[in-house]
Amino acid sequence: MIDSISFYQHYWWFIISLLASLLVFLLFVQGGQTLVRELGRTDTERSMIISSLGRKWELTFTTLVVFGGAFFASFPLFYSTSFGGAYWLWMTMLFSFILQAVSYEFRSRKGNLLGTGVYDMFLYVNGFVGTFLLGVAVASFFTGNDFCINRNNIMQQNAPVISVWQNPLHGLESIISPLNAIAGFTVFFLSRIEASLYFAANIGSPAIRSRINTQLYRDGLPFLLFFIMFVVAVFTKDGCRTDPYSGVQTLEKFRYLKNMLEMPWNLCLFSFGTVSVILSVILTLSVPRFKRGIWLCGAGTLAVVLSLMFAAGYNNTPYYPSSADIQSSLTIYNSSSSLFTLKVMSAVSLLIPVVAAYIFAAWKAMDKSPITEQEIKQGEDGY
């Protein structure tokens, strides 16, 4: 029996990182929603694209909910600080996902009041806002936010508020940070690349496939530019370091680059992911019959995001630095649940492989054959 709370804190940061990686990968649904009218020139082609995405959209929404729930259970101080302080950022993101759910539910219903075009616009809003703001949120693990932590407030009977947000915009100020904005556009263009690769495997239309190649160029070049800018900015910026004995936070130059170099296995993971994403695009463009790009890109996305999350939270590094008070920065040690809670949740987490196997089986069953124009014209899909 493992009784060290440090083990469970590291284990749950791995789970959080894995969920974040899966969430970024599943954003291909949002990316595809921004490509409906770029890849689909006729009503039938657009319906093929919507139907392809409609089979998967719930996976993204469910993963987002599980991600928030896992953070609440394992690192409650982060949950109260970020979700309770930067609530306008999170509420805006969640509202865009509500628009998505409403659109898939009512888009093709006869007699809907708003019309198909309005619901398609809602899907585009979710596609851009959801991906961009999630990129901003992930980048804040490196740039930090304006909050202060005062644990003595727990003794106050009337207002036991431990974390206090220092900016009246409550999270929206993160958007104007250049590094956060770069991360937002990186995730946005990545989601569109993933969507194109997914359509190449899931839609049986030569016309759409020919447009996918052009779209990969349009999204691949800006993605590469923003990704390089983000990586260079993160690896050259100052970061916080936590003294493992006293818990005191200090600034250190090139903190995240040092984390990569001090954890060479993590640098290998990052390199593998980067090469996989680039290779998935190259193979799809150069080999007409290649349809495995979404899986190669997905594996690369998982690896890169995992690597960045490890660099943000491991090696005595605060995963949520405070720009208002450096000593308020959150680490996996000072923001976690109790040992008992972490141990109980760890037992429950053993069911994750079972759930993952079910999702894989359901995915394979839904994608047994590509979507065709005949299928859409016969009205076999409800989206």
Tab-separated table of C-alpha atoms in Angstrom:
chain	number	residue	atom	x	y	z
A	1	MET	CA	0.000	0.000	0.000
A	2	ILE	CA	1.387	3.383	-1.017
A	3	ASP	CA	0.783	5.969	1.733
A	4	SER	CA	2.860	8.890	0.425
A	5	ILE	CA	0.652	11.843	-0.458
A	6	SER	CA	3.366	13.023	-2.857
A	7	PHE	CA	2.823	9.914	-4.989
A	8	TYR	CA	-0.911	10.579	-5.289
A	9	GLN	CA	-0.353	14.266	-6.009
A	10	HIS	CA	1.933	13.353	-8.899
A	11	TYR	CA	-0.461	10.629	-10.020
A	12	TRP	CA	-3.425	13.004	-10.133
A	13	TRP	CA	-1.482	15.644	-12.006
A	14	PHE	CA	-0.833	12.934	-14.576
A	15	ILE	CA	-4.591	12.210	-14.759
A	16	ILE	CA	-5.370	15.926	-15.117
A	17	SER	CA	-2.719	16.244	-17.835
A	18	LEU	CA	-4.104	13.213	-19.659
A	19	LEU	CA	-7.640	14.635	-19.596
A	20	ALA	CA	-6.354	17.994	-20.864
A	21	SER	CA	-4.552	16.201	-23.698
A	22	LEU	CA	-7.661	14.228	-24.644
A	23	LEU	CA	-9.715	17.414	-24.566
A	24	VAL	CA	-7.357	19.210	-26.946
A	25	PHE	CA	-7.407	16.201	-29.287
A	26	LEU	CA	-11.214	16.016	-29.277
A	27	LEU	CA	-11.405	19.665	-30.255
A	28	PHE	CA	-11.297	18.419	-33.849
A	29	VAL	CA	-15.094	18.582	-33.520
A	30	GLN	CA	-14.920	22.313	-32.834
A	31	GLY	CA	-12.367	22.773	-35.590
A	32	GLY	CA	-14.613	20.938	-38.029
A	33	GLN	CA	-17.516	23.227	-37.153
A	34	THR	CA	-15.506	26.187	-38.460
A	35	LEU	CA	-14.904	24.349	-41.746
A	36	VAL	CA	-18.498	23.463	-42.598
A	37	ARG	CA	-18.879	26.157	-45.264
A	38	GLU	CA	-15.245	26.083	-46.360
A	39	LEU	CA	-15.246	22.372	-47.196
A	40	GLY	CA	-18.945	21.985	-47.988
A	41	ARG	CA	-20.150	23.844	-51.075
A	42	THR	CA	-23.618	22.292	-51.317
A	43	ASP	CA	-26.312	21.568	-48.729
A	44	THR	CA	-25.621	17.846	-49.065
A	45	GLU	CA	-21.872	18.270	-48.504
A	46	ARG	CA	-22.470	20.477	-45.495
A	47	SER	CA	-24.892	17.922	-44.081
A	48	MET	CA	-22.236	15.232	-44.551
A	49	ILE	CA	-19.770	17.275	-42.521
A	50	ILE	CA	-22.298	18.064	-39.785
A	51	SER	CA	-23.322	14.403	-39.598
A	52	SER	CA	-19.701	13.327	-39.303
A	53	LEU	CA	-19.151	15.712	-36.397
A	54	GLY	CA	-22.540	14.996	-34.830
A	55	ARG	CA	-21.451	11.468	-34.031
A	56	LYS	CA	-18.572	12.738	-31.874
A	57	TRP	CA	-19.524	16.110	-30.374
A	58	GLU	CA	-20.692	14.622	-27.073
A	59	LEU	CA	-17.227	13.166	-26.446
A	60	THR	CA	-15.690	16.656	-26.300
A	61	PHE	CA	-18.389	18.024	-24.015
A	62	THR	CA	-18.189	15.007	-21.689
A	63	THR	CA	-14.388	15.213	-21.494
A	64	LEU	CA	-14.623	18.916	-20.602
A	65	VAL	CA	-17.028	18.114	-17.744
A	66	VAL	CA	-14.842	15.246	-16.495
A	67	PHE	CA	-11.770	17.506	-16.687
A	68	GLY	CA	-13.468	20.083	-14.452
A	69	GLY	CA	-14.740	17.422	-12.062
A	70	ALA	CA	-11.340	15.775	-11.745
A	71	PHE	CA	-9.715	19.132	-10.999
A	72	PHE	CA	-12.347	19.857	-8.341
A	73	ALA	CA	-11.795	16.528	-6.606
A	74	SER	CA	-7.985	16.369	-6.785
A	75	PHE	CA	-6.885	20.018	-6.619
A	76	PRO	CA	-9.838	21.908	-5.076
A	77	LEU	CA	-7.867	25.090	-4.397
A	78	PHE	CA	-7.227	25.489	-8.122
A	79	TYR	CA	-10.911	24.877	-8.817
A	80	SER	CA	-12.012	27.571	-6.349
A	81	THR	CA	-9.311	29.970	-7.549
A	82	SER	CA	-9.667	29.608	-11.320
A	83	PHE	CA	-13.272	28.537	-11.827
A	84	GLY	CA	-14.413	30.788	-8.982
A	85	GLY	CA	-12.199	33.759	-9.895
A	86	ALA	CA	-11.811	33.672	-13.681
A	87	TYR	CA	-15.486	32.840	-14.068
A	88	TRP	CA	-16.129	35.098	-17.090
A	89	LEU	CA	-13.512	33.204	-19.079
A	90	TRP	CA	-14.950	29.806	-18.154
A	91	MET	CA	-18.597	30.911	-18.469
A	92	THR	CA	-17.978	32.290	-21.958
A	93	MET	CA	-16.386	29.003	-22.971
A	94	LEU	CA	-19.193	26.931	-21.455
A	95	PHE	CA	-21.857	29.131	-23.083
A	96	SER	CA	-20.319	28.392	-26.481
A	97	PHE	CA	-20.653	24.671	-25.734
A	98	ILE	CA	-24.314	25.188	-24.856
A	99	LEU	CA	-24.790	26.787	-28.276
A	100	GLN	CA	-23.204	23.686	-29.770
A	101	ALA	CA	-25.560	21.310	-27.967
A	102	VAL	CA	-28.616	23.334	-28.971
A	103	SER	CA	-27.458	23.446	-32.597
A	104	TYR	CA	-27.028	19.692	-32.970
A	105	GLU	CA	-30.390	19.141	-31.298
A	106	PHE	CA	-32.484	21.537	-33.397
A	107	ARG	CA	-30.539	22.166	-36.634
A	108	SER	CA	-32.344	19.616	-38.781
A	109	ARG	CA	-35.723	19.648	-37.039
A	110	LYS	CA	-38.626	20.598	-39.234
A	111	GLY	CA	-40.124	23.964	-38.426
A	112	ASN	CA	-37.223	25.203	-36.271
A	113	LEU	CA	-37.614	28.923	-35.678
A	114	LEU	CA	-34.078	30.106	-36.367
A	115	GLY	CA	-33.219	28.207	-39.518
A	116	THR	CA	-30.269	25.992	-40.430
A	117	GLY	CA	-27.979	28.933	-41.200
A	118	VAL	CA	-28.284	30.368	-37.673
A	119	TYR	CA	-27.464	27.038	-36.058
A	120	ASP	CA	-24.474	26.657	-38.363
A	121	MET	CA	-23.316	30.079	-37.156
A	122	PHE	CA	-23.702	28.895	-33.548
A	123	LEU	CA	-21.492	25.914	-34.379
A	124	TYR	CA	-18.862	28.236	-35.829
A	125	VAL	CA	-18.979	30.406	-32.688
A	126	ASN	CA	-18.392	27.342	-30.533
A	127	GLY	CA	-15.645	26.203	-32.891
A	128	PHE	CA	-13.697	29.429	-32.564
A	129	VAL	CA	-14.522	30.565	-29.010
A	130	GLY	CA	-14.210	27.092	-27.478
A	131	THR	CA	-10.797	26.348	-28.982
A	132	PHE	CA	-9.349	29.831	-28.553
A	133	LEU	CA	-10.379	30.212	-24.899
A	134	LEU	CA	-9.232	26.703	-24.028
A	135	GLY	CA	-5.824	27.574	-25.476
A	136	VAL	CA	-5.809	30.740	-23.361
A	137	ALA	CA	-6.702	28.707	-20.256
A	138	VAL	CA	-3.913	26.179	-20.890
A	139	ALA	CA	-1.391	28.980	-21.473
A	140	SER	CA	-2.291	30.502	-18.101
A	141	PHE	CA	-0.510	27.527	-16.504
A	142	PHE	CA	2.658	29.251	-17.722
A	143	THR	CA	1.730	32.942	-17.630
A	144	GLY	CA	-0.221	32.940	-14.366
A	145	ASN	CA	-3.166	35.050	-13.266
A	146	ASP	CA	-4.077	37.845	-10.858
A	147	PHE	CA	-5.087	36.124	-7.637
A	148	CYS	CA	-4.032	36.001	-4.006
A	149	ILE	CA	-4.316	33.146	-1.523
A	150	ASN	CA	-4.880	33.756	2.184
A	151	ARG	CA	-5.446	30.509	4.053
A	152	ASN	CA	-6.117	32.371	7.297
A	153	ASN	CA	-9.437	33.515	5.841
A	154	ILE	CA	-10.815	30.042	6.485
A	155	MET	CA	-11.160	31.099	10.127
A	156	GLN	CA	-13.610	33.866	9.233
A	157	GLN	CA	-17.159	32.839	10.024
A	158	ASN	CA	-18.967	35.199	7.657
A	159	ALA	CA	-16.782	35.057	4.539
A	160	PRO	CA	-14.298	32.160	4.551
A	161	VAL	CA	-12.868	32.964	1.087
A	162	ILE	CA	-9.322	31.667	0.660
A	163	SER	CA	-8.591	32.837	-2.886
A	164	VAL	CA	-9.414	36.330	-4.131
A	165	TRP	CA	-9.233	37.426	-7.781
A	166	GLN	CA	-7.498	40.779	-8.155
A	167	ASN	CA	-8.767	41.802	-11.606
A	168	PRO	CA	-12.364	43.019	-12.183
A	169	LEU	CA	-12.457	41.316	-15.597
A	170	HIS	CA	-12.339	37.926	-13.827
A	171	GLY	CA	-10.412	35.968	-16.418
A	172	LEU	CA	-11.141	37.934	-19.569
A	173	GLU	CA	-7.925	39.889	-18.981
A	174	SER	CA	-6.056	36.698	-19.926
A	175	ILE	CA	-7.098	37.172	-23.548
A	176	ILE	CA	-5.005	40.332	-23.976
A	177	SER	CA	-1.815	38.567	-22.897
A	178	PRO	CA	0.232	38.055	-26.094
A	179	LEU	CA	1.434	34.594	-25.061
A	180	ASN	CA	-2.093	33.485	-24.118
A	181	ALA	CA	-3.476	34.778	-27.417
A	182	ILE	CA	-0.751	32.943	-29.339
A	183	ALA	CA	-1.695	29.729	-27.512
A	184	GLY	CA	-5.360	30.338	-28.337
A	185	PHE	CA	-4.669	30.651	-32.062
A	186	THR	CA	-2.344	27.632	-31.913
A	187	VAL	CA	-5.118	25.438	-30.527
A	188	PHE	CA	-7.643	26.924	-32.994
A	189	PHE	CA	-5.576	26.069	-36.076
A	190	LEU	CA	-4.590	22.680	-34.613
A	191	SER	CA	-8.270	21.812	-34.187
A	192	ARG	CA	-8.911	22.653	-37.843
A	193	ILE	CA	-5.979	20.471	-38.951
A	194	GLU	CA	-7.312	17.580	-36.864
A	195	ALA	CA	-10.770	18.117	-38.344
A	196	SER	CA	-9.464	17.955	-41.914
A	197	LEU	CA	-7.599	14.745	-41.125
A	198	TYR	CA	-10.718	13.308	-39.506
A	199	PHE	CA	-12.875	14.183	-42.527
A	200	ALA	CA	-10.329	12.541	-44.831
A	201	ALA	CA	-10.962	9.248	-43.039
A	202	ASN	CA	-14.650	9.652	-42.239
A	203	ILE	CA	-16.269	11.206	-45.326
A	204	GLY	CA	-16.427	9.372	-48.629
A	205	SER	CA	-16.505	12.354	-50.973
A	206	PRO	CA	-13.752	12.967	-53.556
A	207	ALA	CA	-14.774	16.636	-53.827
A	208	ILE	CA	-14.414	17.243	-50.100
A	209	ARG	CA	-11.161	15.283	-50.032
A	210	SER	CA	-9.651	17.530	-52.713
A	211	ARG	CA	-10.575	20.615	-50.683
A	212	ILE	CA	-9.095	19.062	-47.541
A	213	ASN	CA	-5.610	19.147	-49.085
A	214	THR	CA	-5.932	22.878	-49.795
A	215	GLN	CA	-7.306	23.473	-46.300
A	216	LEU	CA	-4.387	21.661	-44.677
A	217	TYR	CA	-2.021	24.178	-46.287
A	218	ARG	CA	-4.178	27.100	-45.147
A	219	ASP	CA	-4.282	25.908	-41.545
A	220	GLY	CA	-0.922	24.136	-41.332
A	221	LEU	CA	1.253	27.166	-42.043
A	222	PRO	CA	-0.320	29.520	-39.467
A	223	PHE	CA	-0.416	26.672	-36.925
A	224	LEU	CA	3.297	26.054	-37.367
A	225	LEU	CA	4.019	29.774	-36.993
A	226	PHE	CA	1.954	30.181	-33.813
A	227	PHE	CA	3.236	26.909	-32.348
A	228	ILE	CA	6.882	27.925	-32.811
A	229	MET	CA	6.164	31.352	-31.316
A	230	PHE	CA	4.477	29.748	-28.295
A	231	VAL	CA	7.215	27.186	-27.664
A	232	VAL	CA	10.010	29.764	-27.980
A	233	ALA	CA	8.185	32.188	-25.660
A	234	VAL	CA	7.521	29.521	-23.003
A	235	PHE	CA	11.009	28.028	-23.062
A	236	THR	CA	12.697	31.428	-22.788
A	237	LYS	CA	10.458	33.016	-20.141
A	238	ASP	CA	11.074	33.201	-16.409
A	239	GLY	CA	9.142	30.794	-14.235
A	240	CYS	CA	8.569	29.995	-10.589
A	241	ARG	CA	10.446	27.384	-8.642
A	242	THR	CA	9.197	25.927	-5.362
A	243	ASP	CA	11.679	25.120	-2.627
A	244	PRO	CA	10.827	21.483	-1.779
A	245	TYR	CA	11.544	22.015	1.932
A	246	SER	CA	10.233	25.487	2.762
A	247	GLY	CA	7.629	25.847	0.015
A	248	VAL	CA	8.925	29.330	-0.821
A	249	GLN	CA	8.454	30.432	-4.440
A	250	THR	CA	11.276	32.139	-6.337
A	251	LEU	CA	11.647	33.329	-9.929
A	252	GLU	CA	14.114	31.468	-12.123
A	253	LYS	CA	15.244	32.195	-15.669
A	254	PHE	CA	14.391	29.663	-18.389
A	255	ARG	CA	12.452	27.616	-15.839
A	256	TYR	CA	10.409	25.591	-18.340
A	257	LEU	CA	13.367	24.920	-20.610
A	258	LYS	CA	15.267	23.648	-17.573
A	259	ASN	CA	12.322	21.407	-16.727
A	260	MET	CA	12.567	19.828	-20.165
A	261	LEU	CA	16.315	19.343	-19.885
A	262	GLU	CA	16.076	18.002	-16.324
A	263	MET	CA	13.357	15.571	-17.412
A	264	PRO	CA	14.831	14.218	-20.685
A	265	TRP	CA	12.035	11.665	-21.012
A	266	ASN	CA	9.617	14.589	-21.173
A	267	LEU	CA	11.687	16.279	-23.878
A	268	CYS	CA	11.543	13.029	-25.887
A	269	LEU	CA	7.772	12.958	-25.431
A	270	PHE	CA	7.510	16.543	-26.682
A	271	SER	CA	9.748	15.822	-29.680
A	272	PHE	CA	7.799	12.688	-30.610
A	273	GLY	CA	4.521	14.594	-30.467
A	274	THR	CA	5.753	17.476	-32.579
A	275	VAL	CA	7.139	15.176	-35.278
A	276	SER	CA	3.936	13.090	-35.293
A	277	VAL	CA	1.667	16.102	-35.865
A	278	ILE	CA	3.826	17.411	-38.720
A	279	LEU	CA	4.207	13.938	-40.255
A	280	SER	CA	0.438	13.350	-40.203
A	281	VAL	CA	-0.096	16.403	-42.409
A	282	ILE	CA	2.769	15.541	-44.778
A	283	LEU	CA	1.567	11.960	-45.303
A	284	THR	CA	-2.038	13.048	-45.885
A	285	LEU	CA	-0.938	15.576	-48.496
A	286	SER	CA	1.537	13.304	-50.278
A	287	VAL	CA	-0.311	9.959	-50.143
A	288	PRO	CA	-3.885	10.256	-51.520
A	289	ARG	CA	-5.043	6.962	-49.995
A	290	PHE	CA	-3.601	7.676	-46.540
A	291	LYS	CA	-6.451	7.931	-44.003
A	292	ARG	CA	-4.668	7.398	-40.692
A	293	GLY	CA	-3.623	11.007	-40.293
A	294	ILE	CA	-6.154	11.731	-37.543
A	295	TRP	CA	-4.687	8.979	-35.354
A	296	LEU	CA	-1.091	9.993	-35.978
A	297	CYS	CA	-1.949	13.631	-35.315
A	298	GLY	CA	-4.017	12.608	-32.275
A	299	ALA	CA	-1.101	10.689	-30.771
A	300	GLY	CA	1.162	13.675	-31.399
A	301	THR	CA	-1.323	16.072	-29.823
A	302	LEU	CA	-1.608	13.895	-26.723
A	303	ALA	CA	2.175	13.705	-26.408
A	304	VAL	CA	2.786	17.455	-26.829
A	305	VAL	CA	0.068	18.561	-24.407
A	306	LEU	CA	1.103	15.930	-21.867
A	307	SER	CA	4.692	17.128	-22.111
A	308	LEU	CA	3.735	20.779	-21.625
A	309	MET	CA	1.504	19.955	-18.655
A	310	PHE	CA	4.293	17.899	-17.066
A	311	ALA	CA	6.689	20.835	-17.534
A	312	ALA	CA	4.137	23.132	-15.899
A	313	GLY	CA	3.421	21.005	-12.816
A	314	TYR	CA	6.299	18.616	-12.127
A	315	ASN	CA	9.863	19.206	-10.919
A	316	ASN	CA	8.848	21.577	-8.081
A	317	THR	CA	7.182	24.021	-10.452
A	318	PRO	CA	3.910	25.839	-9.630
A	319	TYR	CA	1.351	24.855	-12.274
A	320	TYR	CA	-0.692	28.011	-11.639
A	321	PRO	CA	1.615	30.954	-10.863
A	322	SER	CA	0.194	34.131	-9.388
A	323	SER	CA	1.195	37.406	-11.027
A	324	ALA	CA	-0.231	39.351	-8.063
A	325	ASP	CA	1.644	37.504	-5.305
A	326	ILE	CA	4.283	34.945	-6.196
A	327	GLN	CA	3.889	33.173	-2.845
A	328	SER	CA	0.243	32.506	-3.691
A	329	SER	CA	1.221	30.366	-6.681
A	330	LEU	CA	-0.406	26.939	-6.685
A	331	THR	CA	1.567	23.712	-6.784
A	332	ILE	CA	0.466	20.086	-6.798
A	333	TYR	CA	1.497	20.047	-3.121
A	334	ASN	CA	-0.272	23.095	-1.670
A	335	SER	CA	-3.537	22.818	-3.617
A	336	SER	CA	-4.391	19.115	-3.469
A	337	SER	CA	-7.059	17.211	-1.581
A	338	SER	CA	-6.273	15.114	1.477
A	339	LEU	CA	-4.440	11.808	1.280
A	340	PHE	CA	-7.664	9.910	1.999
A	341	THR	CA	-9.563	11.657	-0.821
A	342	LEU	CA	-6.753	11.145	-3.310
A	343	LYS	CA	-6.469	7.462	-2.442
A	344	VAL	CA	-10.201	6.834	-2.805
A	345	MET	CA	-10.316	8.639	-6.156
A	346	SER	CA	-7.249	6.719	-7.334
A	347	ALA	CA	-9.148	3.474	-6.830
A	348	VAL	CA	-12.036	4.841	-8.894
A	349	SER	CA	-9.626	5.997	-11.607
A	350	LEU	CA	-8.722	2.367	-12.288
A	351	LEU	CA	-11.970	2.224	-14.285
A	352	ILE	CA	-10.566	4.695	-16.833
A	353	PRO	CA	-9.175	1.957	-19.141
A	354	VAL	CA	-12.633	0.330	-19.193
A	355	VAL	CA	-14.285	3.595	-20.195
A	356	ALA	CA	-11.567	4.232	-22.790
A	357	ALA	CA	-12.135	0.768	-24.282
A	358	TYR	CA	-15.869	1.461	-24.523
A	359	ILE	CA	-15.281	4.800	-26.269
A	360	PHE	CA	-12.881	3.141	-28.728
A	361	ALA	CA	-15.392	0.372	-29.473
A	362	ALA	CA	-18.230	2.876	-29.953
A	363	TRP	CA	-16.028	5.056	-32.184
A	364	LYS	CA	-15.063	2.075	-34.328
A	365	ALA	CA	-18.687	1.005	-34.682
A	366	MET	CA	-19.840	4.494	-35.715
A	367	ASP	CA	-17.040	4.861	-38.266
A	368	LYS	CA	-17.343	1.387	-39.740
A	369	SER	CA	-17.970	2.922	-43.152
A	370	PRO	CA	-17.425	6.503	-44.443
A	371	ILE	CA	-20.385	8.870	-44.725
A	372	THR	CA	-21.656	9.135	-48.300
A	373	GLU	CA	-23.975	11.474	-50.192
A	374	GLN	CA	-26.467	8.653	-50.661
A	375	GLU	CA	-26.704	8.154	-46.904
A	376	ILE	CA	-27.488	11.847	-46.376
A	377	LYS	CA	-30.026	12.050	-49.236
A	378	GLN	CA	-31.866	9.047	-47.824
A	379	GLY	CA	-32.207	10.889	-44.527
A	380	GLU	CA	-30.468	8.263	-42.422
A	381	ASP	CA	-28.844	10.837	-40.166
A	382	GLY	CA	-30.666	13.229	-37.840
A	383	TYR	CA	-28.178	16.129	-37.723
